[in-house]
mmCIF file of C-alpha atoms in Angstrom:
data_model
loop_
_atom_site.group_PDB
_atom_site.id
_atom_site.type_symbol
_atom_site.label_atom_id
_atom_site.label_comp_id
_atom_site.label_asym_id
_atom_site.label_seq_id
_atom_site.Cartn_x
_atom_site.Cartn_y
_atom_site.Cartn_z
ATOM 1 C CA UNK T 1 10.548 -7.282 -35.555
ATOM 2 C CA UNK T 2 10.477 -3.548 -34.802
ATOM 3 C CA UNK T 3 6.687 -3.425 -35.115
ATOM 4 C CA UNK T 4 6.100 -6.689 -33.251
ATOM 5 C CA UNK T 5 8.904 -7.237 -30.722
ATOM 6 C CA UNK T 6 6.779 -9.833 -28.868
ATOM 7 C CA UNK T 7 5.901 -12.187 -31.744
ATOM 8 C CA UNK T 8 5.623 -15.969 -31.500
ATOM 9 C CA UNK T 9 4.694 -18.643 -34.041
ATOM 10 C CA UNK T 10 2.650 -21.754 -33.267
ATOM 11 C CA UNK T 11 2.317 -24.035 -36.262
ATOM 12 C CA UNK T 12 1.086 -21.855 -39.116
ATOM 13 C CA UNK T 13 -0.325 -19.144 -36.834
ATOM 14 C CA UNK T 14 1.489 -16.054 -35.662
ATOM 15 C CA UNK T 15 0.681 -14.170 -32.445
ATOM 16 C CA UNK T 16 2.090 -10.751 -31.571
ATOM 17 C CA UNK T 17 1.720 -7.937 -29.064
ATOM 18 C CA UNK T 18 2.478 -4.309 -29.900
ATOM 19 C CA UNK T 19 1.772 -0.732 -28.846
ATOM 20 C CA UNK T 20 0.120 1.615 -31.371
ATOM 21 C CA UNK T 21 0.766 5.205 -30.190
ATOM 22 C CA UNK T 22 -1.356 7.028 -32.785
ATOM 23 C CA UNK T 23 -4.793 5.454 -32.338
ATOM 24 C CA UNK T 24 -7.557 6.872 -30.115
ATOM 25 C CA UNK T 25 -6.528 10.455 -31.012
ATOM 26 C CA UNK T 26 -2.950 9.928 -29.901
ATOM 27 C CA UNK T 27 -3.767 8.201 -26.585
ATOM 28 C CA UNK T 28 -2.377 4.949 -27.970
ATOM 29 C CA UNK T 29 -3.273 1.367 -27.129
ATOM 30 C CA UNK T 30 -1.774 -2.069 -26.616
ATOM 31 C CA UNK T 31 -2.897 -4.518 -29.301
ATOM 32 C CA UNK T 32 -2.962 -8.324 -29.573
ATOM 33 C CA UNK T 33 -2.630 -9.504 -33.173
ATOM 34 C CA UNK T 34 -3.185 -12.988 -34.593
ATOM 35 C CA UNK T 35 -2.460 -13.888 -38.211
ATOM 36 C CA UNK T 36 -3.268 -17.099 -40.056
ATOM 37 C CA UNK T 37 -2.168 -17.873 -43.648
ATOM 38 C CA UNK T 38 -4.829 -17.840 -46.386
ATOM 39 C CA UNK T 39 -4.490 -20.377 -49.246
ATOM 40 C CA UNK T 40 -6.364 -20.695 -52.542
ATOM 41 C CA UNK T 41 -7.842 -23.943 -53.875
ATOM 42 C CA UNK T 42 -4.522 -24.940 -55.395
ATOM 43 C CA UNK T 43 -2.792 -24.551 -52.002
ATOM 44 C CA UNK T 44 -0.912 -21.399 -52.906
ATOM 45 C CA UNK T 45 -0.448 -18.720 -50.235
ATOM 46 C CA UNK T 46 -2.503 -15.710 -51.296
ATOM 47 C CA UNK T 47 -2.723 -13.681 -48.092
ATOM 48 C CA UNK T 48 -3.504 -13.815 -44.404
ATOM 49 C CA UNK T 49 -6.473 -13.531 -42.072
ATOM 50 C CA UNK T 50 -5.725 -11.166 -39.186
ATOM 51 C CA UNK T 51 -7.593 -10.227 -36.036
ATOM 52 C CA UNK T 52 -6.618 -7.319 -33.814
ATOM 53 C CA UNK T 53 -7.822 -6.914 -30.222
ATOM 54 C CA UNK T 54 -7.376 -3.944 -27.871
ATOM 55 C CA UNK T 55 -5.755 -5.323 -24.676
ATOM 56 C CA UNK T 56 -4.916 -1.950 -23.049
ATOM 57 C CA UNK T 57 -7.165 -2.559 -20.031
ATOM 58 C CA UNK T 58 -5.604 -5.968 -19.435
ATOM 59 C CA UNK T 59 -2.078 -4.545 -19.741
ATOM 60 C CA UNK T 60 -2.897 -1.764 -17.282
ATOM 61 C CA UNK T 61 -4.259 -4.335 -14.831
ATOM 62 C CA UNK T 62 -1.134 -6.470 -15.228
ATOM 63 C CA UNK T 63 1.094 -3.450 -14.601
ATOM 64 C CA UNK T 64 -0.943 -2.481 -11.554
ATOM 65 C CA UNK T 65 -0.756 -6.015 -10.134
ATOM 66 C CA UNK T 66 2.984 -6.109 -10.826
ATOM 67 C CA UNK T 67 3.402 -2.762 -9.017
ATOM 68 C CA UNK T 68 1.305 -3.875 -6.022
ATOM 69 C CA UNK T 69 3.255 -7.128 -5.741
ATOM 70 C CA UNK T 70 6.441 -5.124 -5.156
ATOM 71 C CA UNK T 71 5.262 -1.923 -3.450
ATOM 72 C CA UNK T 72 3.606 -0.886 -0.204
ATOM 73 C CA UNK T 73 0.170 0.520 -0.983
ATOM 74 C CA UNK T 74 0.286 3.329 1.625
ATOM 75 C CA UNK T 75 3.782 4.790 1.201
ATOM 76 C CA UNK T 76 4.687 3.760 -2.359
ATOM 77 C CA UNK T 77 7.980 2.286 -1.122
ATOM 78 C CA UNK T 78 8.988 -1.303 -1.876
ATOM 79 C CA UNK T 79 7.306 -3.906 0.371
ATOM 80 C CA UNK T 80 8.825 -6.580 2.595
ATOM 81 C CA UNK T 81 8.594 -9.442 0.093
ATOM 82 C CA UNK T 82 10.479 -7.440 -2.547
ATOM 83 C CA UNK T 83 12.988 -6.321 0.089
ATOM 84 C CA UNK T 84 13.698 -9.976 0.928
ATOM 85 C CA UNK T 85 14.022 -10.763 -2.799
ATOM 86 C CA UNK T 86 16.551 -7.914 -3.159
ATOM 87 C CA UNK T 87 18.543 -9.197 -0.187
ATOM 88 C CA UNK T 88 18.867 -12.613 -1.867
ATOM 89 C CA UNK T 89 19.715 -10.941 -5.196
ATOM 90 C CA UNK T 90 22.420 -8.761 -3.615
ATOM 91 C CA UNK T 91 23.784 -11.747 -1.707
ATOM 92 C CA UNK T 92 24.416 -13.533 -5.011
ATOM 93 C CA UNK T 93 25.397 -10.642 -7.295
ATOM 94 C CA UNK T 94 26.940 -7.825 -5.238
ATOM 95 C CA UNK T 95 30.593 -8.341 -4.366
ATOM 96 C CA UNK T 96 31.325 -4.915 -2.849
ATOM 97 C CA UNK T 97 30.522 -3.688 0.659
ATOM 98 C CA UNK T 98 26.781 -3.720 1.401
ATOM 99 C CA UNK T 99 25.085 -2.005 4.315
ATOM 100 C CA UNK T 100 21.587 -2.202 5.741
ATOM 101 C CA UNK T 101 19.868 0.588 7.681
ATOM 102 C CA UNK T 102 16.741 -0.079 9.741
ATOM 103 C CA UNK T 103 14.422 2.782 10.772
ATOM 104 C CA UNK T 104 11.494 2.527 13.175
ATOM 105 C CA UNK T 105 8.766 5.161 13.593
ATOM 106 C CA UNK T 106 8.442 6.012 17.306
ATOM 107 C CA UNK T 107 5.051 6.228 19.007
ATOM 108 C CA UNK T 108 2.887 5.000 16.113
ATOM 109 C CA UNK T 109 0.677 2.836 18.364
ATOM 110 C CA UNK T 110 0.066 5.768 20.706
ATOM 111 C CA UNK T 111 -0.946 7.981 17.763
ATOM 112 C CA UNK T 112 -3.209 5.254 16.311
ATOM 113 C CA UNK T 113 -4.879 4.651 19.691
ATOM 114 C CA UNK T 114 -5.505 8.322 20.494
ATOM 115 C CA UNK T 115 -5.925 10.102 17.153
ATOM 116 C CA UNK T 116 -7.027 7.252 14.929
ATOM 117 C CA UNK T 117 -5.368 5.260 12.150
ATOM 118 C CA UNK T 118 -5.766 8.051 9.590
ATOM 119 C CA UNK T 119 -3.422 10.218 11.701
ATOM 120 C CA UNK T 120 -1.032 7.274 12.043
ATOM 121 C CA UNK T 121 -1.111 6.770 8.271
ATOM 122 C CA UNK T 122 -0.247 10.442 7.688
ATOM 123 C CA UNK T 123 2.720 10.026 10.033
ATOM 124 C CA UNK T 124 3.844 6.884 8.170
ATOM 125 C CA UNK T 125 3.656 8.684 4.800
ATOM 126 C CA UNK T 126 5.677 11.603 6.237
ATOM 127 C CA UNK T 127 8.291 9.184 7.640
ATOM 128 C CA UNK T 128 8.524 7.384 4.275
ATOM 129 C CA UNK T 129 9.069 10.690 2.463
ATOM 130 C CA UNK T 130 11.774 11.806 4.898
ATOM 131 C CA UNK T 131 13.597 8.463 4.681
ATOM 132 C CA UNK T 132 13.328 8.131 0.877
ATOM 133 C CA UNK T 133 14.675 11.661 0.306
ATOM 134 C CA UNK T 134 17.726 10.932 2.476
ATOM 135 C CA UNK T 135 19.203 8.321 0.108
ATOM 136 C CA UNK T 136 20.552 7.935 -3.420
ATOM 137 C CA UNK T 137 18.443 6.598 -6.285
ATOM 138 C CA UNK T 138 20.417 3.354 -6.350
ATOM 139 C CA UNK T 139 19.727 2.659 -2.667
ATOM 140 C CA UNK T 140 16.793 0.301 -2.074
ATOM 141 C CA UNK T 141 14.227 1.756 0.380
ATOM 142 C CA UNK T 142 11.360 -0.433 1.668
ATOM 143 C CA UNK T 143 8.645 -0.510 4.300
ATOM 144 C CA UNK T 144 9.172 -3.896 5.944
ATOM 145 C CA UNK T 145 6.648 -3.721 8.792
ATOM 146 C CA UNK T 146 3.858 -1.657 10.294
ATOM 147 C CA UNK T 147 6.215 1.041 11.600
ATOM 148 C CA UNK T 148 9.557 -0.249 10.277
ATOM 149 C CA UNK T 149 11.576 0.707 7.207
ATOM 150 C CA UNK T 150 14.784 -0.808 5.818
ATOM 151 C CA UNK T 151 17.354 0.370 3.267
ATOM 152 C CA UNK T 152 19.928 -1.673 1.330
ATOM 153 C CA UNK T 153 23.050 0.374 0.588
ATOM 154 C CA UNK T 154 25.107 -0.871 -2.360
ATOM 155 C CA UNK T 155 28.794 0.054 -2.726
ATOM 156 C CA UNK T 156 28.733 1.988 0.524
ATOM 157 C CA UNK T 157 30.510 2.275 3.876
ATOM 158 C CA UNK T 158 29.961 3.174 7.519
ATOM 159 C CA UNK T 159 30.638 6.881 6.929
ATOM 160 C CA UNK T 160 27.859 7.070 4.333
ATOM 161 C CA UNK T 161 25.424 5.302 6.675
ATOM 162 C CA UNK T 162 26.222 7.758 9.474
ATOM 163 C CA UNK T 163 25.809 10.677 7.069
ATOM 164 C CA UNK T 164 22.443 9.280 5.877
ATOM 165 C CA UNK T 165 21.319 8.917 9.510
ATOM 166 C CA UNK T 166 22.227 12.563 10.118
ATOM 167 C CA UNK T 167 20.282 13.602 6.996
ATOM 168 C CA UNK T 168 17.200 11.763 8.276
ATOM 169 C CA UNK T 169 17.414 13.520 11.658
ATOM 170 C CA UNK T 170 17.918 16.922 9.981
ATOM 171 C CA UNK T 171 14.867 16.356 7.769
ATOM 172 C CA UNK T 172 12.856 15.302 10.838
ATOM 173 C CA UNK T 173 13.718 18.618 12.530
ATOM 174 C CA UNK T 174 12.605 20.538 9.424
ATOM 175 C CA UNK T 175 9.405 18.503 9.214
ATOM 176 C CA UNK T 176 8.567 19.072 12.903
ATOM 177 C CA UNK T 177 9.105 22.820 12.554
ATOM 178 C CA UNK T 178 6.355 22.902 9.898
ATOM 179 C CA UNK T 179 4.132 20.197 11.464
ATOM 180 C CA UNK T 180 4.228 20.827 15.195
ATOM 181 C CA UNK T 181 0.725 19.378 15.695
ATOM 182 C CA UNK T 182 2.097 15.825 15.374
ATOM 183 C CA UNK T 183 5.883 15.404 15.743
ATOM 184 C CA UNK T 184 7.873 12.831 13.811
ATOM 185 C CA UNK T 185 10.450 10.694 15.639
ATOM 186 C CA UNK T 186 12.489 7.862 14.069
ATOM 187 C CA UNK T 187 14.980 5.443 15.643
ATOM 188 C CA UNK T 188 17.833 4.323 13.351
ATOM 189 C CA UNK T 189 20.343 1.449 13.374
ATOM 190 C CA UNK T 190 22.734 0.099 10.739
ATOM 191 C CA UNK T 191 25.236 -2.686 10.057
ATOM 192 C CA UNK T 192 27.624 -3.712 7.242
ATOM 193 C CA UNK T 193 29.036 -6.849 5.652
ATOM 194 C CA UNK T 194 32.539 -7.496 6.881
ATOM 195 C CA UNK T 195 33.311 -9.879 4.013
ATOM 196 C CA UNK T 196 31.517 -11.297 0.927
ATOM 197 C CA UNK T 197 30.607 -14.499 2.806
ATOM 198 C CA UNK T 198 28.539 -12.652 5.427
ATOM 199 C CA UNK T 199 24.838 -13.475 5.126
ATOM 200 C CA UNK T 200 22.765 -10.344 4.488
ATOM 201 C CA UNK T 201 19.978 -11.679 6.707
ATOM 202 C CA UNK T 202 22.496 -11.577 9.583
ATOM 203 C CA UNK T 203 23.446 -8.004 8.645
ATOM 204 C CA UNK T 204 19.747 -7.097 8.705
ATOM 205 C CA UNK T 205 19.313 -8.667 12.164
ATOM 206 C CA UNK T 206 22.356 -6.771 13.471
ATOM 207 C CA UNK T 207 21.011 -3.475 12.075
ATOM 208 C CA UNK T 208 17.612 -4.238 13.640
ATOM 209 C CA UNK T 209 19.219 -4.952 17.031
ATOM 210 C CA UNK T 210 21.246 -1.722 16.822
ATOM 211 C CA UNK T 211 18.059 0.198 16.027
ATOM 212 C CA UNK T 212 16.222 -1.269 19.039
ATOM 213 C CA UNK T 213 19.162 -0.382 21.297
ATOM 214 C CA UNK T 214 18.884 3.246 20.152
ATOM 215 C CA UNK T 215 15.107 3.099 20.524
ATOM 216 C CA UNK T 216 15.317 1.949 24.147
ATOM 217 C CA UNK T 217 17.598 4.894 24.997
ATOM 218 C CA UNK T 218 15.265 7.475 23.475
ATOM 219 C CA UNK T 219 11.870 5.778 23.902
ATOM 220 C CA UNK T 220 10.750 7.824 26.901
ATOM 221 C CA UNK T 221 11.654 11.204 25.393
ATOM 222 C CA UNK T 222 9.997 10.396 22.049
ATOM 223 C CA UNK T 223 6.833 9.137 23.748
ATOM 224 C CA UNK T 224 6.813 12.137 26.094
ATOM 225 C CA UNK T 225 7.067 14.514 23.130
ATOM 226 C CA UNK T 226 4.076 12.873 21.407
ATOM 227 C CA UNK T 227 2.006 12.853 24.623
ATOM 228 C CA UNK T 228 2.716 16.562 25.228
ATOM 229 C CA UNK T 229 1.659 17.366 21.662
ATOM 230 C CA UNK T 230 -1.550 15.355 22.092
ATOM 231 C CA UNK T 231 -2.303 17.143 25.384
ATOM 232 C CA UNK T 232 -1.862 20.526 23.699
ATOM 233 C CA UNK T 233 -4.270 19.421 20.982
ATOM 234 C CA UNK T 234 -6.750 18.308 23.653
ATOM 235 C CA UNK T 235 -6.509 21.638 25.488
ATOM 236 C CA UNK T 236 -7.005 23.532 22.220
ATOM 237 C CA UNK T 237 -10.100 21.520 21.242
ATOM 238 C CA UNK T 238 -11.957 20.728 24.458
ATOM 239 C CA UNK T 239 -12.395 23.865 26.582
ATOM 240 C CA UNK T 240 -14.727 21.941 28.948
ATOM 241 C CA UNK T 241 -11.714 20.163 30.493
ATOM 242 C CA UNK T 242 -10.002 23.402 31.583
ATOM 243 C CA UNK T 243 -8.938 22.852 35.194
ATOM 244 C CA UNK T 244 -10.626 19.433 35.219
ATOM 245 C CA UNK T 245 -7.310 17.540 35.066
ATOM 246 C CA UNK T 246 -5.853 19.571 37.949
ATOM 247 C CA UNK T 247 -8.936 19.021 40.108
ATOM 248 C CA UNK T 248 -8.900 15.291 39.400
ATOM 249 C CA UNK T 249 -5.189 15.077 40.314
ATOM 250 C CA UNK T 250 -5.947 16.730 43.634
ATOM 251 C CA UNK T 251 -8.836 14.335 44.332
ATOM 252 C CA UNK T 252 -6.972 11.102 43.499
ATOM 253 C CA UNK T 253 -3.851 12.220 45.411
ATOM 254 C CA UNK T 254 -6.025 12.968 48.466
ATOM 255 C CA UNK T 255 -7.779 9.617 48.214
ATOM 256 C CA UNK T 256 -4.471 7.748 47.728
ATOM 257 C CA UNK T 257 -3.002 9.539 50.761
ATOM 258 C CA UNK T 258 -5.963 8.482 52.940
ATOM 259 C CA UNK T 259 -5.375 4.897 51.768
ATOM 260 C CA UNK T 260 -1.679 5.199 52.742
ATOM 261 C CA UNK T 261 -0.503 4.270 49.248
ATOM 262 C CA UNK T 262 3.266 4.661 48.568
ATOM 263 C CA UNK T 263 4.511 7.854 46.903
ATOM 264 C CA UNK T 264 5.248 6.082 43.594
ATOM 265 C CA UNK T 265 1.625 4.880 43.369
ATOM 266 C CA UNK T 266 0.369 8.403 44.118
ATOM 267 C CA UNK T 267 2.570 9.791 41.316
ATOM 268 C CA UNK T 268 1.190 7.144 38.931
ATOM 269 C CA UNK T 269 -2.364 8.135 39.860
ATOM 270 C CA UNK T 270 -1.535 11.823 39.255
ATOM 271 C CA UNK T 271 -0.337 10.899 35.742
ATOM 272 C CA UNK T 272 -3.512 8.890 35.150
ATOM 273 C CA UNK T 273 -5.621 11.868 36.212
ATOM 274 C CA UNK T 274 -3.610 14.236 34.013
ATOM 275 C CA UNK T 275 -3.894 12.124 30.861
ATOM 276 C CA UNK T 276 -7.199 10.259 31.330
ATOM 277 C CA UNK T 277 -8.988 12.382 28.684
ATOM 278 C CA UNK T 278 -6.294 12.006 26.013
ATOM 279 C CA UNK T 279 -8.501 9.687 23.924
ATOM 280 C CA UNK T 280 -10.751 12.669 23.103
ATOM 281 C CA UNK T 281 -8.063 13.884 20.676
ATOM 282 C CA UNK T 282 -9.123 11.251 18.149
ATOM 283 C CA UNK T 283 -12.880 11.945 18.454
ATOM 284 C CA UNK T 284 -14.486 14.293 15.871
ATOM 285 C CA UNK T 285 -15.877 17.638 17.131
ATOM 286 C CA UNK T 286 -19.384 16.707 15.908
ATOM 287 C CA UNK T 287 -19.377 13.914 18.513
ATOM 288 C CA UNK T 288 -17.327 15.613 21.238
ATOM 289 C CA UNK T 289 -19.508 18.759 21.255
ATOM 290 C CA UNK T 290 -22.793 17.065 20.400
ATOM 291 C CA UNK T 291 -25.755 18.561 22.333
ATOM 292 C CA UNK T 292 -27.776 16.153 24.402
ATOM 293 C CA UNK T 293 -26.741 12.787 25.892
#
C-alpha cells in the first residue's frame, strides 16, 4: 500500500500508479503498473506478469490542465469559475463572518488603446502582484474579469478589510514611485455577511456596487493621471511634435471663434488638439521615425 497508494483490482488483474523518485538519474517518474497472475498447467499460482509504463508526460499534462482550469493564465491568480466555486463552497461550509473585496484597475482601456495590449498586460500583472501581497495566505484572491479582481476573506471583519484596502493603496504609491512611466490606480469596494443566511453572491454584488461608487468619485483624477503620463511619454519620444499641439490649439480655437461656437465647445476642441497625437505612444520607434512615406 505504501508503494502503490493508487491500486485497484479488476477481476484477477491489478492496476496501480506510483512515483519512482530514483529512476532517470534521480529525476524520478510516474509509472503505471499492471499485474496479471501466472498459473502453471495444474492451475497453481507460480508468479505474475507485469508491465510498467512511464506516464510522467501524461501526469504533467493533467496537472497543467488542472492548474489552467482554476487559474488565470496572465496573472497566476485564481480565475472567475474557481472564484464562483469557492463562493458556493464558503456559503455551505463557512459559518463565521465572510467578507468580499472587489478591486478594479483604473484606465486599462485607455492604456490598451494608446500603448497596446502588452502594456495593459504589464499593468494587470503589476496590479495582481500588489493585490495578492496585501492579503493573508488563507484569503482567496482571483481575477474575475478583464480589469477586475475579487478577494474572499474568511474569518474576517470590516476593520481588516479597511486595513487591507490601505495596504493596497500604500503598495500602489510605492509601485508608482519606481514605475512613473505608467502609473497604477485601483478602485476598491467591500462588503460583509451580516448573518450566516446572507447569500455570498449578494455580498459580492454589494462590494461591486461600493467599488463602482468609489470609482465614479475618482475616475477623472485617475484618467487624468494616466493621460498626463502618456503625454510625457509622447513628448519624450516624438520631438517632431514640439510646439505642434500648441499651434493646433490656436488654430482650432480661432476657427471655432469665427464659427461662433460656445465656449464649452471651444474648450473641447482645445483638448482634442492637445491630445490628438496620443496614439503615437503605442507605435514602435521603427515605424514612427521611419524614413520615407
